[in-house]
Amino acid sequence: MPRLSEAEIAEHLAQRPDWSLEDNEIVRTFRLANFPAAIAFVTHVAFLAEAAGHHPDIDIRYNRVRIALTTHDAGGLTEKDFALAAAIDEMLG
């Protein structure tokens, strides 16, 4: 899958305002009610990621979960990253 241009990345980020660009990744930090809720959220993300064949970097800090997406084999951001970001956002409602 080809890497997105800067213009394409900006266009996608405009549709995902809770995500930000950091060092060739899109990132978002989610704040959940408590630690069990954070773990349940990560489990749901894991199933989405597995179904997409695209696996994010995940950092859990008690009730905060940071998700970072990039396509390592493409050397940057691709449609896969924004598709998974959208699926995660939709999961939350």
XYZ file of N, CA and C in Angstrom:
279
model
N 0.854 -1.177 0.000
C 0.000 0.000 0.000
C 0.899 1.239 0.000
N 0.611 2.205 -0.870
C 1.480 3.385 -0.967
C 1.306 4.338 0.206
N 2.398 5.030 0.519
C 2.352 6.049 1.567
C 1.508 7.226 1.102
N 0.868 7.867 2.046
C 0.063 9.048 1.745
C 0.951 10.287 1.654
N 0.540 11.224 0.823
C 1.243 12.500 0.726
C 0.874 13.362 1.932
N 1.601 14.450 2.130
C 1.285 15.363 3.231
C -0.125 15.927 3.080
N -0.521 16.239 1.850
C -1.870 16.769 1.601
C -2.931 15.728 1.940
N -2.695 14.479 1.573
C -3.650 13.408 1.879
C -3.747 13.186 3.383
N -2.606 13.253 4.066
C -2.606 13.091 5.530
C -3.417 14.206 6.171
N -3.205 15.444 5.718
C -3.946 16.585 6.262
C -5.443 16.425 6.029
N -5.806 15.930 4.865
C -7.217 15.701 4.537
C -7.832 14.656 5.465
N -7.119 13.572 5.693
C -7.611 12.518 6.594
C -7.697 13.022 8.032
N -6.690 13.771 8.472
C -6.705 14.281 9.844
C -7.866 15.243 10.070
N -8.267 15.963 9.043
C -9.415 16.863 9.164
C -10.690 16.075 9.478
N -10.741 14.827 9.041
C -11.897 13.968 9.309
C -11.781 13.248 10.648
N -10.597 13.257 11.252
C -10.338 12.587 12.522
C -9.729 13.610 13.479
N -10.515 14.606 13.925
C -9.955 15.716 14.707
C -9.355 15.328 16.060
N -9.708 14.153 16.581
C -9.153 13.731 17.871
C -7.784 13.063 17.730
N -7.356 12.840 16.504
C -6.062 12.235 16.232
C -5.076 13.328 15.834
N -3.799 13.117 16.146
C -2.787 14.102 15.759
C -1.597 13.391 15.130
N -0.834 14.148 14.388
C 0.343 13.632 13.706
C 1.557 13.836 14.593
N 2.286 12.753 14.855
C 3.520 12.807 15.643
C 4.535 11.861 15.016
N 5.590 12.423 14.451
C 6.692 11.607 13.930
C 6.232 10.447 13.047
N 5.541 10.734 11.972
C 5.120 9.704 11.008
C 4.092 8.720 11.563
N 3.418 9.103 12.626
C 2.355 8.286 13.207
C 1.154 9.177 13.449
N -0.028 8.581 13.455
C -1.183 9.287 13.995
C -1.451 8.710 15.371
N -1.736 9.590 16.322
C -1.887 9.164 17.708
C -3.138 9.771 18.329
N -3.671 9.031 19.272
C -4.784 9.524 20.071
C -4.698 8.882 21.446
N -4.962 9.673 22.472
C -5.018 9.153 23.831
C -6.471 9.143 24.279
N -6.903 7.987 24.742
C -8.264 7.785 25.218
C -8.246 7.738 26.735
N -9.218 8.376 27.372
C -9.346 8.329 28.825
C -10.603 7.526 29.134
N -10.431 6.420 29.838
C -11.541 5.537 30.190
C -11.880 5.702 31.672
N -12.941 5.066 32.112
C -13.415 5.217 33.487
C -12.415 4.709 34.524
N -11.758 3.589 34.207
C -10.843 2.979 35.171
C -9.959 1.970 34.429
N -9.105 1.274 35.156
C -8.190 0.322 34.543
C -8.912 -0.824 33.837
N -9.917 -1.474 34.467
C -10.618 -2.542 33.743
C -11.257 -2.050 32.438
N -11.793 -0.838 32.445
C -12.388 -0.289 31.220
C -11.308 -0.069 30.156
N -10.137 0.358 30.578
C -9.026 0.552 29.633
C -8.614 -0.776 29.010
N -8.544 -1.812 29.819
C -8.163 -3.134 29.301
C -9.238 -3.668 28.362
N -10.501 -3.472 28.702
C -11.592 -3.910 27.819
C -11.517 -3.165 26.488
N -11.243 -1.869 26.530
C -11.097 -1.071 25.311
C -9.962 -1.625 24.448
N -8.832 -1.898 25.063
C -7.682 -2.435 24.317
C -8.025 -3.783 23.690
N -8.790 -4.590 24.392
C -9.208 -5.883 23.834
C -10.038 -5.675 22.574
N -10.950 -4.724 22.617
C -11.763 -4.426 21.428
C -10.893 -3.920 20.283
N -9.939 -3.045 20.606
C -9.015 -2.537 19.576
C -8.223 -3.702 18.984
N -7.808 -4.638 19.822
C -7.033 -5.786 19.338
C -7.818 -6.597 18.315
N -9.103 -6.798 18.556
C -9.924 -7.542 17.596
C -10.083 -6.773 16.287
N -10.281 -5.455 16.372
C -10.359 -4.637 15.153
C -9.044 -4.712 14.373
N -7.942 -4.592 15.091
C -6.626 -4.607 14.462
C -6.346 -5.954 13.802
N -6.691 -7.010 14.475
C -6.457 -8.349 13.928
C -7.291 -8.565 12.671
N -8.538 -8.120 12.697
C -9.399 -8.255 11.529
C -8.860 -7.449 10.346
N -8.238 -6.295 10.642
C -7.689 -5.439 9.592
C -6.299 -5.881 9.155
N -5.680 -6.758 9.934
C -4.300 -7.146 9.638
C -3.343 -5.980 9.799
N -3.654 -5.105 10.753
C -2.871 -3.882 10.964
C -2.822 -3.616 12.462
N -1.639 -3.597 13.040
C -1.522 -3.615 14.493
C -0.881 -2.338 15.035
N -1.604 -1.630 15.894
C -1.101 -0.370 16.443
C -0.126 -0.595 17.591
N 0.603 0.466 17.917
C 1.359 0.498 19.160
C 0.391 0.997 20.217
N 0.346 0.315 21.354
C -0.615 0.632 22.410
C 0.141 0.807 23.721
N -0.139 1.915 24.402
C 0.464 2.197 25.703
C -0.674 2.404 26.702
N -0.681 1.616 27.771
C -1.730 1.696 28.791
C -1.133 2.291 30.061
N -1.760 3.335 30.560
C -1.365 3.969 31.825
C -2.623 4.138 32.663
N -2.900 3.160 33.483
C -4.097 3.077 34.314
C -5.350 3.247 33.462
N -5.953 4.439 33.418
C -7.188 4.596 32.647
C -6.963 5.340 31.328
N -5.708 5.567 30.977
C -5.381 6.243 29.717
C -4.744 5.239 28.765
N -5.217 5.263 27.528
C -4.682 4.370 26.493
C -4.253 5.230 25.311
N -2.984 5.120 24.962
C -2.455 5.848 23.798
C -2.316 4.859 22.650
N -2.953 5.190 21.531
C -2.872 4.379 20.318
C -2.044 5.150 19.303
N -1.051 4.490 18.709
C -0.235 5.086 17.652
C -0.304 4.179 16.431
N -0.592 4.786 15.290
C -0.736 4.033 14.043
C 0.242 4.535 12.988
N 0.914 3.609 12.341
C 1.734 3.861 11.172
C 1.881 2.545 10.435
N 2.218 2.612 9.173
C 2.418 1.389 8.399
C 3.919 1.202 8.227
N 4.490 0.383 9.101
C 5.946 0.218 9.136
C 6.521 -0.240 7.803
N 5.874 -1.199 7.150
C 6.443 -1.727 5.902
C 6.358 -0.729 4.746
N 5.525 0.315 4.895
C 5.450 1.364 3.873
C 6.335 2.552 4.250
N 6.820 2.553 5.483
C 7.678 3.650 5.929
C 6.925 4.935 6.225
N 5.649 4.824 6.563
C 4.863 6.011 6.878
C 3.387 5.696 6.924
N 2.594 6.730 6.800
C 1.145 6.583 6.912
C 0.515 6.156 5.597
N -0.469 5.261 5.709
C -1.230 4.789 4.554
C -2.716 4.831 4.897
N -3.519 4.457 3.932
C -4.970 4.374 4.142
C -5.299 3.430 5.297
N -4.486 2.385 5.495
C -4.740 1.416 6.564
C -4.792 2.091 7.935
N -3.904 3.068 8.131
C -3.849 3.742 9.427
C -5.127 4.517 9.705
N -5.590 5.256 8.709
C -6.800 6.049 8.902
C -8.046 5.180 8.939
N -8.040 4.060 8.241
C -9.182 3.134 8.302
C -9.302 2.545 9.705
N -8.176 2.160 10.307
C -8.234 1.605 11.657
C -8.585 2.695 12.665
N -8.072 3.900 12.486
C -8.438 5.012 13.364
C -9.950 5.242 13.312
N -10.519 5.211 12.120
C -11.963 5.401 11.964
C -12.734 4.281 12.656
N -12.270 3.050 12.514
C -12.938 1.913 13.151
C -12.895 2.038 14.675
N -11.768 2.504 15.214
C -11.650 2.694 16.657
C -12.606 3.796 17.107
N -12.635 4.897 16.370
C -13.549 5.991 16.718
C -15.004 5.512 16.670
N -15.362 4.763 15.640
C -16.736 4.271 15.496
C -17.107 3.311 16.612
N -16.141 2.526 17.071
C -16.384 1.591 18.161
C -16.843 2.338 19.420
N -16.313 3.524 19.614
C -16.665 4.310 20.795
C -18.002 5.020 20.662
N -18.487 5.088 19.429
C -19.802 5.692 19.212
C -19.775 7.124 18.928
